[in-house]
Short mmCIF file of C-alpha atoms in Angstrom, two decimals:
data_model
loop_
_atom_site.label_atom_id
_atom_site.label_comp_id
_atom_site.label_asym_id
_atom_site.label_seq_id
_atom_site.Cartn_x
_atom_site.Cartn_y
_atom_site.Cartn_z
CA UNK E 646 34.03 95.02 -22.08
CA UNK E 647 35.00 93.00 -19.04
CA UNK E 648 31.56 93.40 -17.49
CA UNK E 649 29.86 92.25 -20.70
CA UNK E 650 32.15 89.23 -20.81
CA UNK E 651 31.49 88.29 -17.20
CA UNK E 652 27.80 89.05 -17.24
CA UNK E 653 26.56 85.95 -19.03
CA UNK E 654 28.51 83.68 -16.73
CA UNK E 655 26.73 84.68 -13.55
CA UNK E 656 23.47 82.81 -14.23
CA UNK E 657 25.49 79.72 -15.13
CA UNK E 658 27.40 80.01 -11.87
CA UNK E 659 24.18 80.41 -9.91
CA UNK E 660 22.71 77.40 -11.72
CA UNK E 661 25.75 75.32 -10.86
CA UNK E 662 25.53 76.34 -7.21
CA UNK E 663 21.82 75.48 -7.21
CA UNK E 664 22.52 72.05 -8.66
CA UNK E 665 25.23 71.51 -6.06
CA UNK E 666 22.84 72.48 -3.27
CA UNK E 667 20.15 70.14 -4.63
CA UNK E 668 22.70 67.33 -4.82
CA UNK E 669 23.64 67.92 -1.21
CA UNK E 670 19.98 68.02 -0.20
CA UNK E 671 19.11 64.82 -2.07
CA UNK E 672 20.48 62.39 0.55
CA UNK E 673 18.66 64.41 3.21
CA UNK E 674 15.40 64.21 1.25
CA UNK E 675 15.71 60.45 0.81
CA UNK E 676 16.62 60.07 4.47
CA UNK E 677 13.50 62.00 5.49
CA UNK E 678 11.32 59.95 3.15
CA UNK E 679 12.87 56.76 4.53
CA UNK E 680 12.12 57.83 8.10
CA UNK E 681 8.55 58.78 7.22
CA UNK E 682 7.88 55.48 5.46
CA UNK E 683 6.00 53.06 7.75
CA UNK E 684 7.77 49.83 8.69
CA UNK E 685 5.50 47.73 6.50
CA UNK E 686 6.30 49.95 3.51
CA UNK E 687 10.01 49.39 4.00
CA UNK E 688 9.49 45.65 4.29
CA UNK E 689 7.33 45.63 1.18
CA UNK E 690 10.07 47.39 -0.82
CA UNK E 691 12.71 44.96 0.45
CA UNK E 692 10.52 41.97 -0.38
CA UNK E 693 9.63 43.27 -3.87
CA UNK E 694 13.24 44.02 -4.80
CA UNK E 695 14.39 40.65 -3.53
CA UNK E 696 11.72 38.82 -5.53
CA UNK E 697 12.81 40.74 -8.63
CA UNK E 698 16.41 39.58 -8.16
CA UNK E 699 15.47 36.00 -7.33
CA UNK E 700 13.00 35.75 -10.20
CA UNK E 701 15.68 36.96 -12.60
CA UNK E 702 18.02 34.20 -11.45
CA UNK E 703 15.26 31.61 -11.80
CA UNK E 704 14.40 32.77 -15.31
CA UNK E 705 18.03 32.47 -16.39
CA UNK E 706 18.25 28.88 -15.10
CA UNK E 707 14.83 28.05 -16.50
CA UNK E 708 15.93 29.16 -19.99
CA UNK E 709 18.72 26.57 -20.06
CA UNK E 710 16.85 23.78 -18.28
CA UNK E 711 16.78 20.62 -20.37
CA UNK E 712 13.98 18.05 -20.52
CA UNK E 713 13.49 16.18 -17.27
CA UNK E 714 11.04 14.01 -15.37
CA UNK E 715 8.70 16.96 -14.74
CA UNK E 716 9.01 19.35 -17.69
CA UNK E 717 10.26 19.71 -21.22
CA UNK E 718 13.20 21.90 -22.19
CA UNK E 719 13.04 25.60 -21.22
CA UNK E 720 9.76 25.26 -19.29
CA UNK E 721 7.44 28.09 -18.35
CA UNK E 722 7.99 29.63 -14.93
CA UNK E 723 4.97 27.98 -13.27
CA UNK E 724 6.01 24.55 -14.53
CA UNK E 725 9.64 25.08 -13.51
CA UNK E 726 8.52 26.20 -10.04
CA UNK E 727 6.40 23.09 -9.45
CA UNK E 728 9.07 20.44 -9.99
CA UNK E 729 10.42 18.02 -7.38
CA UNK E 730 8.17 17.82 -4.29
CA UNK E 731 5.80 20.26 -5.97
CA UNK E 732 4.50 17.26 -7.92
CA UNK E 733 3.79 15.40 -4.67
CA UNK E 734 1.86 18.38 -3.31
CA UNK E 735 -0.05 18.42 -6.60
CA UNK E 736 -0.96 14.75 -6.11
CA UNK E 737 -2.15 15.48 -2.56
CA UNK E 738 -4.21 18.47 -3.71
CA UNK E 739 -5.94 16.54 -6.48
CA UNK E 740 -6.08 12.94 -5.22
CA UNK E 741 -5.50 12.99 -1.47
CA UNK E 742 -3.66 10.18 0.31
CA UNK E 743 -3.50 6.45 -0.43
CA UNK E 744 -5.30 4.03 1.86
CA UNK E 745 -2.91 1.29 0.75
CA UNK E 746 0.81 1.92 1.03
CA UNK E 747 2.99 1.10 -2.00
CA UNK E 748 5.40 -1.76 -1.41
CA UNK E 749 8.77 -2.11 -3.16
CA UNK E 750 10.14 -5.32 -4.67
CA UNK E 751 12.06 -5.89 -1.44
CA UNK E 752 8.90 -5.67 0.65
CA UNK E 753 9.49 -2.19 2.08
CA UNK E 754 7.16 0.81 2.07
CA UNK E 755 7.94 2.97 -0.95
CA UNK E 756 7.77 6.74 -1.45
CA UNK E 757 4.21 8.03 -1.26
CA UNK E 758 2.08 11.08 -0.49
CA UNK E 759 1.89 10.51 3.28
CA UNK E 760 5.28 12.22 3.61
CA UNK E 761 3.64 15.53 2.62
CA UNK E 762 1.34 17.21 5.09
CA UNK E 763 -2.02 18.63 3.99
CA UNK E 764 -1.84 22.30 5.04
CA UNK E 765 -0.26 23.77 1.91
CA UNK E 766 -2.00 21.60 -0.73
CA UNK E 767 -5.34 22.14 1.04
CA UNK E 768 -4.99 25.92 0.77
CA UNK E 769 -3.96 25.64 -2.87
CA UNK E 770 -6.85 23.30 -3.70
CA UNK E 771 -9.32 25.63 -1.98
CA UNK E 772 -8.05 28.52 -4.08
CA UNK E 773 -8.25 26.36 -7.21
CA UNK E 774 -11.90 25.65 -6.47
CA UNK E 775 -12.63 29.34 -5.91
CA UNK E 776 -10.82 30.60 -9.02
CA UNK E 777 -10.91 27.62 -11.44
CA UNK E 778 -7.20 28.19 -12.07
CA UNK E 779 -4.90 25.16 -12.52
CA UNK E 780 -2.47 23.88 -9.91
CA UNK E 781 0.83 25.40 -11.05
CA UNK E 782 0.00 29.14 -10.96
CA UNK E 783 -2.12 28.77 -7.83
CA UNK E 784 0.60 26.87 -5.96
CA UNK E 785 3.18 29.53 -6.83
CA UNK E 786 0.77 32.31 -5.88
CA UNK E 787 0.12 30.78 -2.46
CA UNK E 788 3.86 30.53 -1.78
CA UNK E 789 4.54 34.09 -2.91
CA UNK E 790 1.75 35.56 -0.77
CA UNK E 791 2.91 33.67 2.31
CA UNK E 792 6.49 34.79 1.67
CA UNK E 793 5.36 38.41 1.87
CA UNK E 794 3.41 37.66 5.03
CA UNK E 795 6.46 35.99 6.55
CA UNK E 796 8.67 38.99 5.73
CA UNK E 797 6.21 41.32 7.47
CA UNK E 798 5.90 39.08 10.51
CA UNK E 799 9.66 38.51 10.66
CA UNK E 800 10.21 42.24 10.95
CA UNK E 801 7.74 42.40 13.83
CA UNK E 802 9.45 39.46 15.50
CA UNK E 803 12.94 40.92 15.15
CA UNK E 804 11.73 44.37 16.24
CA UNK E 805 10.85 42.77 19.61
CA UNK E 806 14.54 42.03 20.26
CA UNK E 807 16.44 44.46 17.99
CA UNK E 808 16.52 48.14 16.95
CA UNK E 809 14.35 48.94 13.89
CA UNK E 810 17.31 49.29 11.51
CA UNK E 811 18.72 45.92 12.50
CA UNK E 812 15.28 44.32 12.32
CA UNK E 813 14.87 45.61 8.76
CA UNK E 814 18.26 44.26 7.72
CA UNK E 815 17.23 40.92 9.22
CA UNK E 816 14.36 40.98 6.73
CA UNK E 817 16.82 41.82 3.94
CA UNK E 818 18.85 38.72 4.84
CA UNK E 819 15.70 36.59 5.00
CA UNK E 820 14.53 37.76 1.58
CA UNK E 821 18.00 37.38 0.02
CA UNK E 822 18.96 34.11 1.73
CA UNK E 823 20.41 31.30 -0.42
CA UNK E 824 17.23 29.23 0.04
CA UNK E 825 14.86 32.14 -0.67
CA UNK E 826 13.99 30.94 -4.21
CA UNK E 827 11.92 28.22 -2.56
CA UNK E 828 9.66 30.97 -1.19
CA UNK E 829 8.20 31.24 -4.70
CA UNK E 830 8.16 27.54 -5.59
CA UNK E 831 5.38 25.00 -5.01
CA UNK E 832 6.72 23.98 -1.61
CA UNK E 833 5.16 24.32 1.84
CA UNK E 834 8.06 26.36 3.27
CA UNK E 835 6.52 29.82 2.76
CA UNK E 836 3.30 28.86 4.48
CA UNK E 837 5.09 27.03 7.25
CA UNK E 838 7.52 29.88 7.95
CA UNK E 839 4.57 32.29 8.13
CA UNK E 840 2.87 30.32 10.89
CA UNK E 841 6.15 29.55 12.65
CA UNK E 842 7.09 33.25 12.73
CA UNK E 843 3.60 34.10 13.97
CA UNK E 844 3.87 31.44 16.68
CA UNK E 845 7.26 32.76 17.83
CA UNK E 846 5.90 36.31 17.90
CA UNK E 847 2.89 35.24 19.99
CA UNK E 848 5.23 33.36 22.32
CA UNK E 849 7.33 36.48 22.89
CA UNK E 850 4.12 38.44 23.44
CA UNK E 851 2.91 35.66 25.76
CA UNK E 852 -0.44 35.44 24.02
CA UNK E 853 -0.75 31.76 24.80
CA UNK E 854 -4.42 31.35 23.85
CA UNK E 855 -3.78 32.48 20.29
CA UNK E 856 -1.11 29.81 19.88
CA UNK E 857 -3.66 26.99 19.70
CA UNK E 858 -4.94 27.60 16.13
CA UNK E 859 -1.53 28.73 14.90
CA UNK E 860 0.17 25.56 16.15
CA UNK E 861 -2.61 23.41 14.70
CA UNK E 862 -2.08 24.78 11.18
CA UNK E 863 1.70 24.92 11.50
CA UNK E 864 1.99 21.30 12.64
CA UNK E 865 -0.10 20.14 9.66
CA UNK E 866 2.00 22.11 7.18
CA UNK E 867 5.50 20.90 8.05
CA UNK E 868 6.72 18.53 10.80
CA UNK E 869 7.24 20.87 13.76
CA UNK E 870 4.77 20.16 16.54
CA UNK E 871 7.20 18.15 18.68
CA UNK E 872 10.02 20.69 18.32
CA UNK E 873 7.72 23.57 19.24
CA UNK E 874 6.35 21.55 22.17
CA UNK E 875 9.88 21.19 23.49
CA UNK E 876 10.50 24.94 23.11
CA UNK E 877 7.25 25.68 24.95
CA UNK E 878 8.10 23.22 27.71
CA UNK E 879 11.51 24.84 28.20
CA UNK E 880 9.81 28.24 28.14
CA UNK E 881 7.50 27.16 30.98
CA UNK E 882 10.44 25.86 33.02
CA UNK E 883 12.45 29.03 32.47
CA UNK E 884 9.56 31.29 33.43
CA UNK E 885 8.90 29.21 36.54
CA UNK E 886 12.56 29.36 37.62
CA UNK E 887 12.73 33.13 37.05
CA UNK E 888 9.27 33.93 38.45
CA UNK E 889 10.79 36.05 41.25
CA UNK E 890 11.87 38.76 38.80
CA UNK E 891 9.31 37.95 36.11
CA UNK E 892 5.95 36.99 37.67
CA UNK E 893 4.44 33.78 36.31
CA UNK E 894 0.92 33.53 37.74
CA UNK E 895 -0.66 30.13 38.21
CA UNK E 896 -3.23 30.61 35.44
CA UNK E 897 -0.44 31.49 32.98
CA UNK E 898 1.53 28.41 34.03
CA UNK E 899 -1.44 26.16 33.36
CA UNK E 900 -2.21 27.83 30.06
CA UNK E 901 1.37 27.74 28.78
CA UNK E 902 1.77 24.11 29.86
CA UNK E 903 -1.49 23.16 28.13
CA UNK E 904 -0.30 24.80 24.90
CA UNK E 905 2.94 22.80 25.12
CA UNK E 906 0.93 19.60 25.56
CA UNK E 907 -1.32 20.57 22.64
CA UNK E 908 1.73 21.14 20.43
CA UNK E 909 3.06 17.69 21.35
CA UNK E 910 -0.28 16.13 20.43
CA UNK E 911 -0.31 17.99 17.11
CA UNK E 912 3.19 16.70 16.49
CA UNK E 913 1.76 13.18 16.67
CA UNK E 914 -1.48 13.96 14.83
CA UNK E 915 -0.22 13.26 11.31
CA UNK E 916 1.42 9.90 12.10
CA UNK E 917 -1.81 8.91 13.83
CA UNK E 918 -3.85 10.03 10.80
CA UNK E 919 -1.67 7.91 8.50
CA UNK E 920 -2.13 4.94 10.83
CA UNK E 921 -5.90 5.41 10.90
CA UNK E 922 -6.17 5.69 7.10
CA UNK E 923 -3.87 2.79 6.20
CA UNK E 924 -4.12 0.47 9.18
CA UNK E 925 -0.34 0.51 9.48
CA UNK E 926 0.97 1.92 12.78
CA UNK E 927 4.30 2.86 11.18
CA UNK E 928 2.85 4.20 7.91
CA UNK E 929 4.22 7.72 8.29
CA UNK E 930 7.58 6.74 9.73
CA UNK E 931 8.19 4.04 7.12
CA UNK E 932 7.20 6.46 4.37
CA UNK E 933 9.75 9.00 5.58
CA UNK E 934 12.42 6.30 5.81
CA UNK E 935 11.84 5.45 2.14
CA UNK E 936 13.51 8.74 1.16
CA UNK E 937 16.79 7.85 2.87
CA UNK E 938 16.84 4.27 1.57
CA UNK E 939 18.84 5.20 -1.59
CA UNK E 940 21.65 6.32 0.72
CA UNK E 941 21.83 3.77 3.53
CA UNK E 942 19.16 1.22 2.64
CA UNK E 943 16.05 0.44 4.68
CA UNK E 944 16.85 0.75 8.37
CA UNK E 945 14.79 1.26 11.49
CA UNK E 946 14.36 4.79 12.83
CA UNK E 947 16.59 5.03 15.89
CA UNK E 948 16.61 8.58 17.30
CA UNK E 949 19.91 10.49 17.20
CA UNK E 950 21.61 8.03 14.85
CA UNK E 951 20.72 9.34 11.37
CA UNK E 952 23.26 12.18 11.34
CA UNK E 953 26.07 9.82 12.29
CA UNK E 954 24.87 7.32 9.67
CA UNK E 955 24.88 10.12 7.13
CA UNK E 956 28.30 11.33 8.22
CA UNK E 957 29.75 7.86 7.68
CA UNK E 958 28.00 7.55 4.31
CA UNK E 959 29.36 10.91 3.11
CA UNK E 960 32.82 10.94 4.68
CA UNK E 961 33.51 7.43 5.94
CA UNK E 962 34.54 6.32 9.38
CA UNK E 963 35.88 7.95 11.56
CA UNK E 964 35.73 11.31 9.76
CA UNK E 965 31.96 11.22 9.46
CA UNK E 966 31.62 10.84 13.23
CA UNK E 967 34.21 13.55 13.86
CA UNK E 968 32.54 16.08 11.55
CA UNK E 969 29.03 15.47 12.91
CA UNK E 970 30.31 15.78 16.48
CA UNK E 971 32.07 19.03 15.55
CA UNK E 972 28.85 20.37 14.00
CA UNK E 973 26.91 19.60 17.16
CA UNK E 974 29.50 21.31 19.35
CA UNK E 975 29.70 24.32 17.00
CA UNK E 976 25.95 24.80 17.04
CA UNK E 977 25.88 24.53 20.83
CA UNK E 978 28.59 27.17 21.17
CA UNK E 979 26.78 29.36 18.63
CA UNK E 980 23.71 29.53 20.87
CA UNK E 981 25.82 31.14 23.60
CA UNK E 982 27.60 33.73 21.48
CA UNK E 983 26.81 37.38 22.31
CA UNK E 984 25.04 37.99 18.98
CA UNK E 985 22.67 35.04 19.41
CA UNK E 986 22.11 35.78 23.11
CA UNK E 987 20.80 39.20 22.11
CA UNK E 988 17.88 37.42 20.44
CA UNK E 989 16.51 36.61 23.87
CA UNK E 990 15.82 33.39 25.73
CA UNK E 991 12.66 32.29 23.92
CA UNK E 992 14.11 32.44 20.40
CA UNK E 993 17.22 30.62 21.59
CA UNK E 994 15.02 27.92 23.13
CA UNK E 995 13.34 27.48 19.76
CA UNK E 996 16.69 27.25 17.98
CA UNK E 997 17.94 24.66 20.46
CA UNK E 998 14.70 22.66 20.33
CA UNK E 999 14.51 22.58 16.56
CA UNK E 1000 18.21 21.73 16.29
CA UNK E 1001 17.69 18.82 18.69
CA UNK E 1002 14.66 17.70 16.67
CA UNK E 1003 16.67 17.68 13.44
CA UNK E 1004 19.45 15.75 15.12
CA UNK E 1005 16.96 13.19 16.42
CA UNK E 1006 15.04 12.31 13.27
CA UNK E 1007 16.47 13.71 10.02
CA UNK E 1008 19.07 12.26 7.68
CA UNK E 1009 21.60 14.79 6.32
CA UNK E 1010 21.59 15.25 2.55
CA UNK E 1011 20.91 18.06 0.08
CA UNK E 1012 17.41 18.70 1.49
CA UNK E 1013 18.94 19.49 4.88
CA UNK E 1014 19.65 23.06 3.74
CA UNK E 1015 15.90 23.54 3.30
CA UNK E 1016 15.23 21.97 6.69
CA UNK E 1017 17.43 24.62 8.31
CA UNK E 1018 15.08 27.43 7.22
CA UNK E 1019 13.04 27.33 10.48
CA UNK E 1020 16.19 28.61 12.21
CA UNK E 1021 15.54 32.00 10.59
CA UNK E 1022 15.96 33.88 13.92
CA UNK E 1023 19.70 33.33 13.44
CA UNK E 1024 19.49 35.87 10.63
CA UNK E 1025 18.79 38.43 13.33
CA UNK E 1026 22.16 37.67 14.89
CA UNK E 1027 23.84 37.94 11.49
CA UNK E 1028 22.20 41.34 10.96
CA UNK E 1029 23.75 42.98 14.04
CA UNK E 1030 26.93 44.52 12.52
CA UNK E 1031 26.10 48.01 11.22
CA UNK E 1032 29.06 48.34 8.83
CA UNK E 1033 27.84 49.20 5.32
CA UNK E 1034 30.63 47.14 3.79
CA UNK E 1035 29.61 44.12 5.87
CA UNK E 1036 25.95 44.45 4.99
CA UNK E 1037 26.54 44.86 1.27
CA UNK E 1038 28.94 41.91 1.32
CA UNK E 1039 26.37 39.74 3.10
CA UNK E 1040 23.67 40.54 0.54
CA UNK E 1041 26.04 39.83 -2.37
CA UNK E 1042 27.15 36.58 -0.74
CA UNK E 1043 23.55 35.52 -0.11
CA UNK E 1044 22.47 36.25 -3.69
CA UNK E 1045 25.44 34.27 -4.97
CA UNK E 1046 24.30 31.49 -2.65
CA UNK E 1047 20.88 31.57 -4.32
CA UNK E 1048 22.47 30.90 -7.68
CA UNK E 1049 24.57 28.11 -6.21
CA UNK E 1050 21.55 26.47 -4.58
CA UNK E 1051 19.50 26.75 -7.77
CA UNK E 1052 22.27 25.11 -9.78
CA UNK E 1053 22.96 22.34 -7.29
CA UNK E 1054 19.53 21.52 -5.91
CA UNK E 1055 16.81 22.82 -8.23
CA UNK E 1056 18.05 22.60 -11.79
CA UNK E 1057 18.01 19.06 -13.17
CA UNK E 1058 20.97 17.76 -15.17
CA UNK E 1059 20.39 14.17 -16.18
CA UNK E 1060 20.29 11.84 -13.18
CA UNK E 1061 20.09 14.21 -10.25
CA UNK E 1062 20.78 13.01 -6.70
CA UNK E 1063 20.67 16.45 -5.02
CA UNK E 1064 16.96 17.09 -4.38
CA UNK E 1065 16.01 20.46 -2.84
#
């Protein structure tokens, strides 16, 4: 009787043990699959999941978007993604640049297409010609493709200075960053970050010859030629000073120096092009100044003054000066922290050069967050801690930042003075 009662339970017990063993093996199986997956496969999964999350946030905001200067209420995704400067890039793609600058009632140069460089709209227009598709979907497609390319390149860049696991989490932070929605909007950032990341990777690899075409495209996509020229110049000086332990042959010196000079020339190419097309030497500079006029009026561009002007406008005097000075000191100290130093000299030289460039010429306002995106190597420093709690918290914080940025800078609520 007892044996008959116990008999049927044995298969159930064996089944339970089997399930328990499979459950214990499951993490091992996934770990093996993870290790066997090539680096580009891991990056592709990270990028795809991040775009799914970001697109979901965008669709929620899009559904409640009211009528505005660019779209009607609850616009389609492609229309919602081509608002703000996307309309200027559309104008450049379809009409080019004006030969006569618009003049305001006060006699100043007004906002016009010369503020937007031709790299991104040229690529979009070329694709439009090849496919016969309209601007909006093509512009978004170009940004999305370049965002994937940037994620792949960013992993390769970080893998030069970090372990593979940390490099991959750097990509996670890049894809989840608060400004990452712009990687799938009709803005030039995706394309620019692709060529910037490629240029930084080639610099670390010391493939100076290949930098020529990359710098040429990069400098005509977003203003960056002068900042990269400074980074290259500092790179040449550093390599020359340390040539005893790191040989720097004469032919490499000449080549690296010539690339730095080329980058400086490309940094001036667009202002010269605007001058040639309009006959106005200050066409590009005055056009850029038109965007800060609503804050501080029309003023001359004096290097290294705009941040202090902005600080006073936002916070008054003396607190504006104090806060800007504190930001400069904080950023300087940041470059010498152990986490950032682990990025290596060349990436730190880029961070310092670009930071100096921003301080010299840009006016701080809501678009400044977007202008900080070229400092993406700092995400590598933020990715160093291996704590699971830290990493999950960072991703959650970054995704929350996406929603905050979308609400503040992208969604339009009546008269909006916080452009992305």
